[in-house]
PDB file of C-alpha atoms in Angstrom:
ATOM      1  CA  SER A   1       3.054  82.879 190.345  1.00 56.00           C
ATOM      2  CA  ILE A   2       6.203  85.032 189.073  1.00 64.00           C
ATOM      3  CA  LEU A   3       9.442  86.956 190.538  1.00 69.00           C
ATOM      4  CA  LEU A   4      10.395  90.028 189.703  1.00 73.00           C
ATOM      5  CA  LEU A   5      14.260  91.796 190.896  1.00 79.00           C
ATOM      6  CA  ILE A   6      14.398  95.336 190.111  1.00 88.00           C
ATOM      7  CA  GLN A   7      16.806  97.425 189.392  1.00 87.00           C
ATOM      8  CA  PHE A   8      17.720 101.238 190.354  1.00 88.00           C
ATOM      9  CA  ARG A   9      20.238 103.254 189.370  1.00 79.00           C
ATOM     10  CA  LEU A  10      22.550 104.224 191.681  1.00 86.00           C
ATOM     11  CA  SER A  11      24.409 107.973 192.752  1.00 88.00           C
ATOM     12  CA  LEU A  12      27.785 107.264 192.350  1.00 84.00           C
ATOM     13  CA  LYS A  13      29.906 110.086 191.832  1.00 81.00           C
ATOM     14  CA  GLU A  14      32.407 110.706 188.389  1.00 82.00           C
ATOM     15  CA  HIS A  15      35.239 111.947 190.271  1.00 82.00           C
ATOM     16  CA  PRO A  16      35.208 112.765 194.383  1.00 82.00           C
ATOM     17  CA  ASP A  17      34.283 116.369 194.235  1.00 82.00           C
ATOM     18  CA  ALA A  18      31.102 115.879 191.526  1.00 82.00           C
ATOM     19  CA  ILE A  19      27.685 115.611 193.010  1.00 84.00           C
ATOM     20  CA  PRO A  20      25.946 112.474 191.644  1.00 87.00           C
ATOM     21  CA  GLN A  21      23.550 112.694 189.042  1.00 89.00           C
ATOM     22  CA  VAL A  22      21.340 110.805 190.575  1.00 88.00           C
ATOM     23  CA  GLN A  23      20.410 111.441 194.421  1.00 92.00           C
ATOM     24  CA  HIS A  24      16.802 111.486 196.318  1.00 96.00           C
ATOM     25  CA  PRO A  25      13.892 110.958 195.457  1.00 96.00           C
ATOM     26  CA  ASP A  26      15.372 109.072 192.690  1.00 95.00           C
ATOM     27  CA  HIS A  27      15.308 105.718 193.692  1.00 97.00           C
ATOM     28  CA  ILE A  28      12.030 105.560 194.985  1.00 97.00           C
ATOM     29  CA  MET A  29      10.906 106.758 191.418  1.00 97.00           C
ATOM     30  CA  ASP A  30      12.297 104.076 190.056  1.00 97.00           C
ATOM     31  CA  VAL A  31      11.506 101.414 191.368  1.00 97.00           C
ATOM     32  CA  GLY A  32       7.990 102.902 191.904  1.00 97.00           C
ATOM     33  CA  LYS A  33       7.474 103.575 188.382  1.00 97.00           C
ATOM     34  CA  ALA A  34       8.543  99.832 187.800  1.00 96.00           C
ATOM     35  CA  ILE A  35       5.387  99.048 189.803  1.00 97.00           C
ATOM     36  CA  GLU A  36       3.334 100.789 188.908  1.00 97.00           C
ATOM     37  CA  TYR A  37       4.055  99.253 185.541  1.00 96.00           C
ATOM     38  CA  LEU A  38       2.930  96.349 186.495  1.00 95.00           C
ATOM     39  CA  TYR A  39       0.422  96.800 187.645  1.00 96.00           C
ATOM     40  CA  ASN A  40      -1.280  98.244 184.914  1.00 96.00           C
ATOM     41  CA  THR A  41      -0.020  95.949 181.830  1.00 95.00           C
ATOM     42  CA  SER A  42      -0.207  92.812 183.919  1.00 92.00           C
ATOM     43  CA  GLU A  43      -2.131  90.421 180.464  1.00 92.00           C
ATOM     44  CA  GLY A  44      -3.259  87.592 181.843  1.00 90.00           C
ATOM     45  CA  HIS A  45      -0.149  86.352 183.236  1.00 91.00           C
ATOM     46  CA  TYR A  46       0.105  87.242 186.786  1.00 93.00           C
ATOM     47  CA  ASN A  47      -1.867  88.909 189.397  1.00 94.00           C
ATOM     48  CA  PRO A  48      -1.393  92.664 189.626  1.00 95.00           C
ATOM     49  CA  HIS A  49      -3.071  93.212 193.346  1.00 94.00           C
ATOM     50  CA  GLN A  50      -0.673  90.472 194.724  1.00 93.00           C
ATOM     51  CA  ILE A  51       3.015  92.734 194.336  1.00 94.00           C
ATOM     52  CA  TYR A  52       4.318  91.831 197.664  1.00 95.00           C
ATOM     53  CA  ILE A  53       7.632  93.872 197.709  1.00 96.00           C
ATOM     54  CA  VAL A  54      10.781  92.551 200.092  1.00 95.00           C
ATOM     55  CA  GLY A  55      13.521  94.992 199.645  1.00 96.00           C
ATOM     56  CA  HIS A  56      17.134  94.675 201.347  1.00 97.00           C
ATOM     57  CA  SER A  57      18.823  97.611 202.216  1.00 97.00           C
ATOM     58  CA  ALA A  58      18.426 100.439 200.845  1.00 97.00           C
ATOM     59  CA  GLY A  59      16.231  98.333 198.812  1.00 97.00           C
ATOM     60  CA  ALA A  60      13.994  97.771 202.559  1.00 98.00           C
ATOM     61  CA  HIS A  61      14.071 101.676 202.531  1.00 98.00           C
ATOM     62  CA  ILE A  62      12.854 102.037 198.915  1.00 98.00           C
ATOM     63  CA  ALA A  63      10.088  99.764 200.050  1.00 98.00           C
ATOM     64  CA  LEU A  64       8.277 100.940 202.511  1.00 99.00           C
ATOM     65  CA  MET A  65       8.994 105.073 200.766  1.00 98.00           C
ATOM     66  CA  LEU A  66       6.887 103.528 198.311  1.00 98.00           C
ATOM     67  CA  LEU A  67       3.729 101.547 200.721  1.00 98.00           C
ATOM     68  CA  LEU A  68       3.467 104.441 202.293  1.00 98.00           C
ATOM     69  CA  ASP A  69       3.246 107.167 199.065  1.00 97.00           C
ATOM     70  CA  THR A  70       0.395 108.564 198.628  1.00 95.00           C
ATOM     71  CA  VAL A  71       0.443 107.110 195.216  1.00 96.00           C
ATOM     72  CA  TYR A  72       2.110 103.611 194.692  1.00 97.00           C
ATOM     73  CA  HIS A  73       1.035 102.402 197.683  1.00 97.00           C
ATOM     74  CA  GLN A  74      -2.059 101.328 195.822  1.00 97.00           C
ATOM     75  CA  TYR A  75      -0.094  98.928 193.540  1.00 97.00           C
ATOM     76  CA  ILE A  76       2.013  96.748 196.487  1.00 96.00           C
ATOM     77  CA  ALA A  77      -0.099  94.406 198.116  1.00 95.00           C
ATOM     78  CA  GLY A  78       2.934  94.273 201.453  1.00 95.00           C
ATOM     79  CA  VAL A  79       6.699  93.924 202.207  1.00 97.00           C
ATOM     80  CA  ILE A  80       8.860  92.400 203.502  1.00 97.00           C
ATOM     81  CA  GLY A  81      11.766  95.212 204.756  1.00 98.00           C
ATOM     82  CA  VAL A  82      15.123  93.446 205.776  1.00 98.00           C
ATOM     83  CA  SER A  83      17.884  94.588 207.352  1.00 98.00           C
ATOM     84  CA  GLY A  84      16.880  98.432 205.907  1.00 98.00           C
ATOM     85  CA  ILE A  85      17.617 101.942 206.930  1.00 98.00           C
ATOM     86  CA  TYR A  86      14.822 103.486 207.962  1.00 99.00           C
ATOM     87  CA  ASP A  87      15.796 105.881 210.089  1.00 99.00           C
ATOM     88  CA  ILE A  88      18.734 107.836 208.447  1.00 99.00           C
ATOM     89  CA  PRO A  89      20.153 110.488 211.474  1.00 99.00           C
ATOM     90  CA  LEU A  90      19.492 107.426 214.197  1.00 99.00           C
ATOM     91  CA  LEU A  91      22.031 105.329 211.068  1.00 99.00           C
ATOM     92  CA  LEU A  92      24.413 108.497 211.049  1.00 98.00           C
ATOM     93  CA  LYS A  93      24.332 109.178 214.397  1.00 98.00           C
ATOM     94  CA  THR A  94      25.249 105.044 215.356  1.00 98.00           C
ATOM     95  CA  PHE A  95      27.341 105.106 212.433  1.00 98.00           C
ATOM     96  CA  PRO A  96      29.323 108.137 211.183  1.00 98.00           C
ATOM     97  CA  SER A  97      31.311 106.648 209.023  1.00 98.00           C
ATOM     98  CA  TYR A  98      28.416 106.239 207.005  1.00 98.00           C
ATOM     99  CA  THR A  99      27.992 110.557 205.972  1.00 97.00           C
ATOM    100  CA  ASP A 100      29.588 110.155 202.984  1.00 94.00           C
ATOM    101  CA  PHE A 101      27.708 107.454 201.615  1.00 93.00           C
ATOM    102  CA  ILE A 102      24.568 108.646 202.823  1.00 97.00           C
ATOM    103  CA  VAL A 103      25.338 112.557 201.774  1.00 96.00           C
ATOM    104  CA  GLN A 104      26.615 110.598 197.754  1.00 95.00           C
ATOM    105  CA  ALA A 105      22.537 109.345 197.826  1.00 96.00           C
ATOM    106  CA  PHE A 106      20.288 112.227 199.583  1.00 97.00           C
ATOM    107  CA  GLY A 107      22.985 115.403 199.261  1.00 95.00           C
ATOM    108  CA  ALA A 108      24.681 117.344 202.243  1.00 94.00           C
ATOM    109  CA  ASP A 109      21.374 119.199 203.598  1.00 96.00           C
ATOM    110  CA  GLN A 110      21.164 117.190 206.662  1.00 95.00           C
ATOM    111  CA  SER A 111      17.652 119.155 207.812  1.00 96.00           C
ATOM    112  CA  ARG A 112      16.346 116.683 204.744  1.00 97.00           C
ATOM    113  CA  PHE A 113      17.634 113.847 205.970  1.00 98.00           C
ATOM    114  CA  LEU A 114      14.203 112.393 207.927  1.00 98.00           C
ATOM    115  CA  ASP A 115      12.046 113.533 205.741  1.00 98.00           C
ATOM    116  CA  ALA A 116      13.965 111.299 203.605  1.00 98.00           C
ATOM    117  CA  SER A 117      13.597 107.851 206.305  1.00 99.00           C
ATOM    118  CA  PRO A 118      10.279 105.745 205.874  1.00 99.00           C
ATOM    119  CA  ILE A 119      10.325 106.713 209.539  1.00 98.00           C
ATOM    120  CA  SER A 120       9.022 110.254 209.404  1.00 98.00           C
ATOM    121  CA  LYS A 121       5.548 109.623 206.848  1.00 98.00           C
ATOM    122  CA  THR A 122       2.589 107.884 207.876  1.00 97.00           C
ATOM    123  CA  SER A 123      -0.569 106.353 205.889  1.00 96.00           C
ATOM    124  CA  THR A 124      -4.773 105.551 206.621  1.00 94.00           C
ATOM    125  CA  GLN A 125      -4.824 103.571 203.432  1.00 94.00           C
ATOM    126  CA  LEU A 126      -3.111 100.658 204.181  1.00 95.00           C
ATOM    127  CA  GLY A 127      -5.464  98.304 205.196  1.00 93.00           C
ATOM    128  CA  HIS A 128      -4.287  94.744 206.077  1.00 94.00           C
ATOM    129  CA  LYS A 129      -1.258  95.191 203.892  1.00 96.00           C
ATOM    130  CA  PRO A 130       1.070  92.672 205.741  1.00 96.00           C
ATOM    131  CA  ILE A 131       5.023  94.630 206.828  1.00 97.00           C
ATOM    132  CA  ILE A 132       7.414  92.518 207.711  1.00 97.00           C
ATOM    133  CA  ILE A 133      10.161  93.857 209.391  1.00 99.00           C
ATOM    134  CA  ALA A 134      12.925  91.463 208.929  1.00 98.00           C
ATOM    135  CA  HIS A 135      16.913  91.238 210.509  1.00 98.00           C
ATOM    136  CA  SER A 136      19.649  89.735 211.775  1.00 98.00           C
ATOM    137  CA  PRO A 137      21.215  90.071 215.350  1.00 97.00           C
ATOM    138  CA  GLN A 138      24.722  89.216 213.334  1.00 97.00           C
ATOM    139  CA  ASP A 139      24.462  91.974 210.891  1.00 98.00           C
ATOM    140  CA  MET A 140      26.891  94.363 211.872  1.00 97.00           C
ATOM    141  CA  LEU A 141      26.361  96.614 208.939  1.00 98.00           C
ATOM    142  CA  ILE A 142      22.744  97.983 210.200  1.00 98.00           C
ATOM    143  CA  ASP A 143      21.961  97.192 214.110  1.00 97.00           C
ATOM    144  CA  HIS A 144      18.560  96.777 216.235  1.00 98.00           C
ATOM    145  CA  GLN A 145      18.058 100.020 216.712  1.00 98.00           C
ATOM    146  CA  GLN A 146      16.559 101.015 212.586  1.00 99.00           C
ATOM    147  CA  PRO A 147      14.347  97.489 212.755  1.00 99.00           C
ATOM    148  CA  GLU A 148      13.194  98.248 216.272  1.00 99.00           C
ATOM    149  CA  CYS A 149      12.675 101.755 215.572  1.00 98.00           C
ATOM    150  CA  MET A 150      10.278 101.020 212.270  1.00 99.00           C
ATOM    151  CA  VAL A 151       8.420  98.434 213.680  1.00 99.00           C
ATOM    152  CA  ALA A 152       6.983 100.521 216.370  1.00 98.00           C
ATOM    153  CA  HIS A 153       6.229 103.511 213.640  1.00 99.00           C
ATOM    154  CA  LEU A 154       4.467 101.749 211.654  1.00 98.00           C
ATOM    155  CA  GLN A 155       2.412 100.319 214.804  1.00 98.00           C
ATOM    156  CA  GLN A 156       0.663 103.746 215.978  1.00 97.00           C
ATOM    157  CA  PHE A 157      -1.355 103.436 212.833  1.00 97.00           C
ATOM    158  CA  HIS A 158      -1.336  99.530 210.896  1.00 96.00           C
ATOM    159  CA  PRO A 159      -2.288  97.228 212.820  1.00 91.00           C
ATOM    160  CA  ASN A 160      -0.305  94.454 210.606  1.00 94.00           C
ATOM    161  CA  VAL A 161       3.404  94.506 211.397  1.00 97.00           C
ATOM    162  CA  VAL A 162       5.394  91.896 212.328  1.00 97.00           C
ATOM    163  CA  LEU A 163       8.929  92.229 213.359  1.00 98.00           C
ATOM    164  CA  ASP A 164      11.334  89.225 212.623  1.00 98.00           C
ATOM    165  CA  MET A 165      14.460  88.820 214.220  1.00 97.00           C
ATOM    166  CA  THR A 166      15.389  85.083 213.313  1.00 96.00           C
ATOM    167  CA  LEU A 167      17.329  85.952 209.952  1.00 96.00           C
ATOM    168  CA  LYS A 168      20.542  84.444 210.752  1.00 95.00           C
ATOM    169  CA  GLY A 169      24.306  86.487 208.931  1.00 96.00           C
ATOM    170  CA  ASP A 170      25.592  88.937 208.162  1.00 96.00           C
ATOM    171  CA  HIS A 171      24.409  92.173 206.187  1.00 97.00           C
ATOM    172  CA  TYR A 172      24.597  90.051 202.712  1.00 95.00           C
ATOM    173  CA  GLU A 173      24.687  86.775 203.687  1.00 95.00           C
ATOM    174  CA  ILE A 174      21.495  87.122 205.172  1.00 94.00           C
ATOM    175  CA  MET A 175      20.128  87.079 201.524  1.00 92.00           C
ATOM    176  CA  LYS A 176      21.083  83.669 201.234  1.00 92.00           C
ATOM    177  CA  THR A 177      19.306  82.018 204.167  1.00 91.00           C
ATOM    178  CA  GLU A 178      16.081  79.342 204.062  1.00 93.00           C
ATOM    179  CA  THR A 179      15.386  81.926 207.223  1.00 93.00           C
ATOM    180  CA  LEU A 180      14.352  84.396 204.323  1.00 93.00           C
ATOM    181  CA  GLU A 181      12.208  81.923 202.128  1.00 93.00           C
ATOM    182  CA  GLN A 182      10.318  81.606 204.401  1.00 94.00           C
ATOM    183  CA  VAL A 183       9.688  85.027 205.872  1.00 93.00           C
ATOM    184  CA  VAL A 184       8.751  85.749 202.059  1.00 92.00           C
ATOM    185  CA  LYS A 185       6.673  81.846 201.726  1.00 92.00           C
ATOM    186  CA  GLN A 186       4.716  83.709 205.083  1.00 88.00           C
ATOM    187  CA  ILE A 187       3.605  86.934 204.008  1.00 88.00           C
ATOM    188  CA  ILE A 188       2.497  85.447 200.312  1.00 83.00           C
ATOM    189  CA  GLN A 189       0.519  82.643 201.844  1.00 82.00           C
ATOM    190  CA  LYS A 190      -1.291  84.683 203.804  1.00 70.00           C
TER     191      LYS A 190
END
């Protein structure tokens, strides 16, 4: 087994009025190309059919977008989304103060926000790939509606999805818990 941490470029402004050079879907493509590379260059060091993605927050958004993509799904064995952003319009309705960073990452055209959300995607090519949508009730930055709506959406076309609300801690503390470690072990030991 190996563990890899894949970074993606951020949507940063050079000055307050600037449009970031990196915007959606660049973040998804960064991670997708890295996973495709890992899948095609294992050279016996690891099983390329056992690539699982654990994504947190924006990373969970990216993980689900890749899993539901018509190309990249083939490189992914399963996904754990942790405190993810799955429905951008719902996120902005719940947290209007997030508008600035969402516009920074996705552009100002709000009519594109739903299409940029995993909640708008479906797939008939997932087979029995495990998907765990995990969340902490104590997360103050992403509320329970995001994981609940994503699981309800996935269950319409995929039987192997689990909602796990047992994580403890606030948004960033979640990633350091033994509970998350157990969730990760659960998916890779299937």
